Amino acid sequence: MKIFSQTPVRIGLIGGGTDVNPFAADFGGKVFSLAINLYHQVSLKPIKEEKIYIEALGKTIEKDLKKDLIYGKEKDFDLVYAIINYFKPLIKSGFKLKVEFQGESLGGLGSSGSAGVAMIAVFSHWLKRGLSRMEMAYLAWRMETQELKWSGGKQDQLAAAFGGINLLTFGAKESIGVIPLFFPKDLIKRIRKWMILFYIGGKRHSGKLQKNLSAGMKEEEKIEALKGLKRGVNKMIKAWKKEDFNLIGEILDEAWDFKKRSNPKIANSRVNDLYELAKKNGSRGGKIMGAGEGGHMFFFCPPEKQDKLEKVLRKEDVKKIDFEFDFNGLKVWEK
């Protein structure tokens, strides 16, 4: 028997950062989330020997089932170790665990949250825990923020678990809401045609950037910027309903300024230059994905101008990433 899981990553269209504490707990957060069809796939195969074999990130690691997995020695595997340690009291045999990502690169698309949910799902299925999508998303977030002490919000895990186009809400005492946003299929297709995603490369330090964001949440100017991002979520939903593509671009462009004010370190000179270059070549608005500095950038651009935009950005060593929306979220199956 082999157990498989699959989870999407996401485009946080607007509101990212408001899902991070202490802002979310103090003021409430909102994110307009789009799950996309770039997937983490995880497989788990039980074996008789008391060994753990982990294959991920181009490496294979062998561990003793009876020994706790220690964080920090192989930092890229810390999230894998945290999830295995959580389920270890229930595990009676060895296993082989494989984690793969189908996209170009992981940066800025909520990849750790997606991978966390996918890994938890195979263990929940194998060990007959019966965890719900919400429970798996919340546990994946806890593994990152409480077990490993990483800074971050909950939007990535929720998008991975539920998929779809959603309004995500966050409040005091870790309250979470996932509200599906229903739009006509033809409208979704037209809006999707205006969206273009690029991989820009660069080194990212997501944890450090998120810590910088959290630390800034005590400063009035940064709090006001986050409130501006939060207000933009409702504006964006209304713009979609009105099919006002120009307004969608304007809201994204305004949100870009709020985003940089909330955490100035998200945009280095390359990111700023690419954003301005994109605007000069058809983009109505856009953003750097995730915590910033590098990874992926998203733009909202009329379809007839996208070939020109892609050609110009390709000269800057940028690669277009094909995607569609994902409406399934987490999938688990056996073979």
Tab-separated table of C-alpha atoms in Angstrom:
chain	number	residue	atom	x	y	z
A	1	MET	CA	0.000	0.000	0.000
A	2	LYS	CA	1.104	3.516	-0.804
A	3	ILE	CA	-0.681	6.701	0.277
A	4	PHE	CA	-0.587	9.882	-1.827
A	5	SER	CA	-1.622	13.469	-1.216
A	6	GLN	CA	-1.684	16.601	-3.345
A	7	THR	CA	-2.075	20.244	-2.321
A	8	PRO	CA	-2.077	23.473	-4.333
A	9	VAL	CA	-0.104	26.623	-3.638
A	10	ARG	CA	-1.689	30.060	-3.774
A	11	ILE	CA	-1.740	33.597	-5.045
A	12	GLY	CA	-2.689	35.857	-2.153
A	13	LEU	CA	-4.315	38.485	-4.364
A	14	ILE	CA	-4.643	41.101	-1.636
A	15	GLY	CA	-4.517	41.242	2.154
A	16	GLY	CA	-1.392	39.176	2.738
A	17	GLY	CA	0.311	40.174	5.989
A	18	THR	CA	-2.966	40.901	7.765
A	19	ASP	CA	-3.139	37.168	8.607
A	20	VAL	CA	0.028	37.458	10.717
A	21	ASN	CA	-0.084	38.067	14.477
A	22	PRO	CA	-0.168	40.388	16.330
A	23	PHE	CA	-2.102	42.356	13.673
A	24	ALA	CA	-4.592	39.542	12.992
A	25	ALA	CA	-5.310	39.069	16.706
A	26	ASP	CA	-5.564	42.805	17.453
A	27	PHE	CA	-7.415	44.115	14.390
A	28	GLY	CA	-8.601	41.084	12.428
A	29	GLY	CA	-7.180	40.093	9.066
A	30	LYS	CA	-8.588	39.390	5.608
A	31	VAL	CA	-7.038	37.782	2.527
A	32	PHE	CA	-8.499	37.323	-0.968
A	33	SER	CA	-6.952	33.948	-1.798
A	34	LEU	CA	-6.614	32.141	-5.135
A	35	ALA	CA	-5.438	28.516	-5.068
A	36	ILE	CA	-3.500	27.581	-8.215
A	37	ASN	CA	-2.577	24.323	-9.912
A	38	LEU	CA	1.082	24.128	-8.955
A	39	TYR	CA	1.156	21.226	-6.542
A	40	HIS	CA	3.013	19.561	-3.749
A	41	GLN	CA	2.719	15.797	-3.989
A	42	VAL	CA	3.589	13.564	-1.053
A	43	SER	CA	3.731	9.784	-0.923
A	44	LEU	CA	4.080	7.520	2.105
A	45	LYS	CA	4.850	3.799	1.968
A	46	PRO	CA	4.918	1.774	5.212
A	47	ILE	CA	7.821	-0.690	5.509
A	48	LYS	CA	8.663	-3.480	7.972
A	49	GLU	CA	12.096	-2.267	9.065
A	50	GLU	CA	12.343	0.355	11.803
A	51	LYS	CA	13.762	3.013	9.526
A	52	ILE	CA	12.562	6.323	8.082
A	53	TYR	CA	13.557	7.239	4.530
A	54	ILE	CA	12.838	10.826	3.498
A	55	GLU	CA	13.223	11.995	-0.091
A	56	ALA	CA	12.811	15.744	-0.663
A	57	LEU	CA	14.604	18.733	-2.168
A	58	GLY	CA	16.851	16.464	-4.219
A	59	LYS	CA	18.158	14.628	-1.161
A	60	THR	CA	17.470	11.290	0.529
A	61	ILE	CA	17.907	10.990	4.285
A	62	GLU	CA	17.777	7.841	6.425
A	63	LYS	CA	16.755	8.018	10.107
A	64	ASP	CA	16.121	5.592	12.967
A	65	LEU	CA	12.407	5.289	13.794
A	66	LYS	CA	13.121	4.991	17.531
A	67	LYS	CA	15.070	8.246	17.753
A	68	ASP	CA	13.624	11.759	17.883
A	69	LEU	CA	14.395	13.907	14.875
A	70	ILE	CA	16.471	16.915	15.894
A	71	TYR	CA	15.855	20.354	14.375
A	72	GLY	CA	18.625	22.567	13.070
A	73	LYS	CA	21.083	19.964	11.775
A	74	GLU	CA	19.396	19.681	8.368
A	75	LYS	CA	17.355	22.886	8.432
A	76	ASP	CA	15.650	22.304	5.082
A	77	PHE	CA	14.039	19.221	6.626
A	78	ASP	CA	12.894	20.783	9.906
A	79	LEU	CA	9.214	20.962	8.900
A	80	VAL	CA	9.305	17.300	7.803
A	81	TYR	CA	10.883	16.354	11.136
A	82	ALA	CA	8.348	18.391	13.129
A	83	ILE	CA	5.409	16.617	11.493
A	84	ILE	CA	6.978	13.175	11.919
A	85	ASN	CA	7.735	13.928	15.587
A	86	TYR	CA	4.118	14.995	16.122
A	87	PHE	CA	2.744	11.688	14.804
A	88	LYS	CA	5.571	9.490	16.129
A	89	PRO	CA	3.764	8.184	19.251
A	90	LEU	CA	1.221	6.571	16.891
A	91	ILE	CA	3.700	5.167	14.360
A	92	LYS	CA	4.417	1.437	14.760
A	93	SER	CA	6.551	0.735	11.687
A	94	GLY	CA	9.067	2.382	9.412
A	95	PHE	CA	8.108	4.231	6.258
A	96	LYS	CA	9.323	5.936	3.121
A	97	LEU	CA	8.206	9.552	2.687
A	98	LYS	CA	8.643	11.457	-0.567
A	99	VAL	CA	7.866	15.177	-1.012
A	100	GLU	CA	7.845	16.784	-4.466
A	101	PHE	CA	6.885	20.179	-5.889
A	102	GLN	CA	5.712	20.437	-9.487
A	103	GLY	CA	6.448	24.131	-10.008
A	104	GLU	CA	9.533	26.013	-11.182
A	105	SER	CA	10.559	27.084	-7.705
A	106	LEU	CA	9.048	27.384	-4.246
A	107	GLY	CA	9.497	31.086	-3.505
A	108	GLY	CA	6.514	33.146	-2.399
A	109	LEU	CA	3.628	30.837	-3.269
A	110	GLY	CA	2.950	29.494	0.216
A	111	SER	CA	4.984	26.378	-0.411
A	112	SER	CA	5.848	25.398	3.161
A	113	GLY	CA	2.185	25.644	4.163
A	114	SER	CA	1.192	23.549	1.161
A	115	ALA	CA	3.860	20.924	1.878
A	116	GLY	CA	2.903	20.838	5.552
A	117	VAL	CA	-0.761	20.103	4.817
A	118	ALA	CA	0.173	17.440	2.244
A	119	MET	CA	2.472	15.661	4.714
A	120	ILE	CA	-0.041	15.803	7.556
A	121	ALA	CA	-2.701	14.395	5.230
A	122	VAL	CA	-0.775	11.183	4.430
A	123	PHE	CA	-0.026	10.559	8.109
A	124	SER	CA	-3.631	11.290	9.111
A	125	HIS	CA	-4.834	8.791	6.490
A	126	TRP	CA	-2.259	6.119	7.351
A	127	LEU	CA	-2.841	6.388	11.108
A	128	LYS	CA	-6.632	6.728	10.733
A	129	ARG	CA	-6.765	10.062	12.555
A	130	GLY	CA	-9.636	11.416	10.437
A	131	LEU	CA	-8.448	15.039	10.602
A	132	SER	CA	-10.627	17.591	8.784
A	133	ARG	CA	-9.232	20.046	6.252
A	134	MET	CA	-9.410	22.829	8.845
A	135	GLU	CA	-7.676	20.696	11.474
A	136	MET	CA	-4.876	19.803	9.064
A	137	ALA	CA	-4.401	23.438	8.018
A	138	TYR	CA	-4.274	24.603	11.625
A	139	LEU	CA	-1.882	21.815	12.621
A	140	ALA	CA	0.429	22.654	9.719
A	141	TRP	CA	0.485	26.277	10.890
A	142	ARG	CA	1.197	25.194	14.485
A	143	MET	CA	4.096	23.041	13.357
A	144	GLU	CA	5.703	26.075	11.719
A	145	THR	CA	4.969	28.801	14.239
A	146	GLN	CA	4.824	26.997	17.583
A	147	GLU	CA	7.018	23.933	17.143
A	148	LEU	CA	9.677	25.500	14.904
A	149	LYS	CA	9.160	29.148	15.972
A	150	TRP	CA	8.878	30.386	12.391
A	151	SER	CA	6.953	33.595	11.808
A	152	GLY	CA	3.983	33.443	9.475
A	153	GLY	CA	0.254	33.614	8.950
A	154	LYS	CA	-2.314	30.961	8.146
A	155	GLN	CA	-3.368	31.802	4.588
A	156	ASP	CA	-0.965	29.331	2.927
A	157	GLN	CA	-2.214	26.302	4.837
A	158	LEU	CA	-5.871	27.226	4.298
A	159	ALA	CA	-5.428	27.676	0.546
A	160	ALA	CA	-3.665	24.302	0.362
A	161	ALA	CA	-6.369	22.494	2.324
A	162	PHE	CA	-9.480	24.064	0.779
A	163	GLY	CA	-8.410	25.214	-2.695
A	164	GLY	CA	-10.664	27.565	-4.629
A	165	ILE	CA	-11.271	31.311	-4.531
A	166	ASN	CA	-11.889	32.331	-0.934
A	167	LEU	CA	-12.170	35.171	1.511
A	168	LEU	CA	-10.008	34.111	4.455
A	169	THR	CA	-10.631	35.845	7.786
A	170	PHE	CA	-8.483	35.888	10.915
A	171	GLY	CA	-9.190	37.171	14.408
A	172	ALA	CA	-8.564	36.926	18.123
A	173	LYS	CA	-7.841	33.568	19.797
A	174	GLU	CA	-6.739	32.110	16.449
A	175	SER	CA	-10.230	32.304	14.980
A	176	ILE	CA	-10.309	31.452	11.269
A	177	GLY	CA	-12.930	31.730	8.556
A	178	VAL	CA	-12.926	30.271	5.036
A	179	ILE	CA	-15.683	31.872	2.960
A	180	PRO	CA	-15.940	30.601	-0.637
A	181	LEU	CA	-16.371	33.403	-3.185
A	182	PHE	CA	-18.692	32.404	-5.992
A	183	PHE	CA	-18.394	34.184	-9.328
A	184	PRO	CA	-19.784	33.219	-12.751
A	185	LYS	CA	-17.455	30.795	-14.562
A	186	ASP	CA	-17.148	33.032	-17.612
A	187	LEU	CA	-16.136	35.973	-15.395
A	188	ILE	CA	-13.470	33.870	-13.681
A	189	LYS	CA	-12.094	32.884	-17.094
A	190	ARG	CA	-11.964	36.515	-18.257
A	191	ILE	CA	-10.239	37.703	-15.097
A	192	ARG	CA	-7.796	34.802	-15.270
A	193	LYS	CA	-6.770	35.922	-18.770
A	194	TRP	CA	-5.630	39.245	-17.281
A	195	MET	CA	-3.342	37.500	-14.790
A	196	ILE	CA	0.283	36.671	-15.502
A	197	LEU	CA	2.811	35.097	-13.132
A	198	PHE	CA	6.603	35.214	-13.352
A	199	TYR	CA	9.500	33.602	-11.535
A	200	ILE	CA	12.146	36.271	-10.934
A	201	GLY	CA	14.740	34.229	-9.038
A	202	GLY	CA	16.734	35.697	-6.184
A	203	LYS	CA	17.478	34.539	-2.660
A	204	ARG	CA	14.696	34.843	-0.111
A	205	HIS	CA	14.764	34.677	3.677
A	206	SER	CA	11.044	34.268	4.320
A	207	GLY	CA	11.343	33.729	8.074
A	208	LYS	CA	13.440	36.866	8.567
A	209	LEU	CA	11.079	38.913	6.403
A	210	GLN	CA	8.049	37.690	8.338
A	211	LYS	CA	9.759	38.494	11.638
A	212	ASN	CA	10.446	41.987	10.333
A	213	LEU	CA	6.763	42.318	9.425
A	214	SER	CA	5.634	41.158	12.887
A	215	ALA	CA	8.082	43.475	14.638
A	216	GLY	CA	6.784	46.436	12.635
A	217	MET	CA	3.211	45.813	13.771
A	218	LYS	CA	3.874	47.989	16.816
A	219	GLU	CA	4.517	51.024	14.594
A	220	GLU	CA	1.515	53.180	13.763
A	221	GLU	CA	2.511	53.803	10.133
A	222	LYS	CA	2.852	50.085	9.430
A	223	ILE	CA	-0.392	49.277	11.236
A	224	GLU	CA	-2.194	51.828	9.052
A	225	ALA	CA	-0.653	50.277	5.937
A	226	LEU	CA	-1.948	46.845	6.966
A	227	LYS	CA	-5.378	48.349	7.599
A	228	GLY	CA	-5.219	49.732	4.061
A	229	LEU	CA	-4.501	46.232	2.721
A	230	LYS	CA	-7.406	44.860	4.728
A	231	ARG	CA	-9.805	47.506	3.336
A	232	GLY	CA	-8.610	46.624	-0.134
A	233	VAL	CA	-9.958	43.075	0.183
A	234	ASN	CA	-13.605	44.176	0.219
A	235	LYS	CA	-12.902	46.658	-2.578
A	236	MET	CA	-11.397	43.850	-4.645
A	237	ILE	CA	-14.386	41.556	-4.147
A	238	LYS	CA	-16.730	44.356	-5.269
A	239	ALA	CA	-14.538	45.075	-8.307
A	240	TRP	CA	-14.736	41.404	-9.334
A	241	LYS	CA	-18.518	41.435	-8.937
A	242	LYS	CA	-18.771	44.595	-11.057
A	243	GLU	CA	-16.378	43.104	-13.644
A	244	ASP	CA	-14.380	46.323	-13.441
A	245	PHE	CA	-10.960	45.235	-14.689
A	246	ASN	CA	-9.497	48.735	-14.547
A	247	LEU	CA	-10.539	49.075	-10.912
A	248	ILE	CA	-8.968	45.698	-10.088
A	249	GLY	CA	-5.673	47.025	-11.456
A	250	GLU	CA	-5.993	50.276	-9.494
A	251	ILE	CA	-6.666	48.396	-6.236
A	252	LEU	CA	-3.646	46.157	-6.805
A	253	ASP	CA	-1.445	49.168	-7.542
A	254	GLU	CA	-2.611	50.916	-4.371
A	255	ALA	CA	-2.081	47.709	-2.380
A	256	TRP	CA	1.502	47.515	-3.677
A	257	ASP	CA	2.241	50.809	-1.938
A	258	PHE	CA	0.541	49.650	1.268
A	259	LYS	CA	2.499	46.400	1.138
A	260	LYS	CA	5.846	48.184	0.904
A	261	ARG	CA	4.895	50.527	3.729
A	262	SER	CA	3.875	47.604	5.952
A	263	ASN	CA	7.240	45.897	5.419
A	264	PRO	CA	9.799	47.942	3.439
A	265	LYS	CA	12.167	44.975	3.115
A	266	ILE	CA	9.842	43.011	0.820
A	267	ALA	CA	10.937	44.984	-2.232
A	268	ASN	CA	14.615	45.307	-3.108
A	269	SER	CA	15.836	47.332	-6.090
A	270	ARG	CA	15.305	44.457	-8.541
A	271	VAL	CA	11.710	43.925	-7.430
A	272	ASN	CA	10.934	47.650	-7.637
A	273	ASP	CA	12.568	47.936	-11.060
A	274	LEU	CA	10.611	44.962	-12.407
A	275	TYR	CA	7.344	46.381	-11.072
A	276	GLU	CA	7.936	49.742	-12.755
A	277	LEU	CA	9.088	48.080	-15.985
A	278	ALA	CA	5.929	45.977	-16.022
A	279	LYS	CA	3.745	49.062	-15.537
A	280	LYS	CA	5.432	50.775	-18.462
A	281	ASN	CA	4.642	47.753	-20.626
A	282	GLY	CA	0.977	47.138	-19.911
A	283	SER	CA	0.580	46.020	-16.304
A	284	ARG	CA	-2.218	47.768	-14.381
A	285	GLY	CA	-0.965	46.538	-11.006
A	286	GLY	CA	0.766	43.634	-9.345
A	287	LYS	CA	2.748	42.395	-6.388
A	288	ILE	CA	5.673	40.360	-5.168
A	289	MET	CA	4.430	37.037	-3.874
A	290	GLY	CA	4.785	35.993	-0.251
A	291	ALA	CA	7.298	37.582	2.101
A	292	GLY	CA	9.171	39.276	-0.739
A	293	GLU	CA	12.711	39.960	-2.026
A	294	GLY	CA	12.539	37.301	-4.746
A	295	GLY	CA	10.616	34.291	-5.928
A	296	HIS	CA	7.476	35.082	-7.927
A	297	MET	CA	5.794	38.273	-9.106
A	298	PHE	CA	2.219	38.584	-10.288
A	299	PHE	CA	0.813	41.219	-12.671
A	300	PHE	CA	-2.661	42.200	-13.863
A	301	CYS	CA	-2.330	43.016	-17.543
A	302	PRO	CA	-4.694	43.144	-20.548
A	303	PRO	CA	-4.304	39.918	-22.569
A	304	GLU	CA	-3.368	41.810	-25.748
A	305	LYS	CA	-0.359	43.359	-23.962
A	306	GLN	CA	0.966	40.231	-22.269
A	307	ASP	CA	3.199	39.060	-25.115
A	308	LYS	CA	5.005	42.392	-25.043
A	309	LEU	CA	5.270	42.288	-21.256
A	310	GLU	CA	6.680	38.763	-21.297
A	311	LYS	CA	9.209	39.669	-24.002
A	312	VAL	CA	10.438	42.704	-22.054
A	313	LEU	CA	10.711	40.845	-18.739
A	314	ARG	CA	12.429	37.859	-20.335
A	315	LYS	CA	15.370	40.171	-21.036
A	316	GLU	CA	15.599	40.696	-17.263
A	317	ASP	CA	16.076	36.948	-16.690
A	318	VAL	CA	12.444	36.422	-15.700
A	319	LYS	CA	10.403	33.338	-16.622
A	320	LYS	CA	6.644	33.171	-17.184
A	321	ILE	CA	4.865	30.498	-15.133
A	322	ASP	CA	1.720	28.916	-16.554
A	323	PHE	CA	-1.103	28.295	-14.093
A	324	GLU	CA	-4.843	27.918	-13.675
A	325	PHE	CA	-7.031	28.096	-10.588
A	326	ASP	CA	-7.420	25.004	-8.419
A	327	PHE	CA	-10.894	24.278	-7.020
A	328	ASN	CA	-10.138	20.954	-5.311
A	329	GLY	CA	-7.655	21.741	-2.583
A	330	LEU	CA	-6.262	18.745	-0.720
A	331	LYS	CA	-6.633	15.324	-2.351
A	332	VAL	CA	-5.658	12.015	-0.699
A	333	TRP	CA	-5.710	8.542	-2.271
A	334	GLU	CA	-4.206	5.052	-2.045
A	335	LYS	CA	-2.589	2.801	-4.634
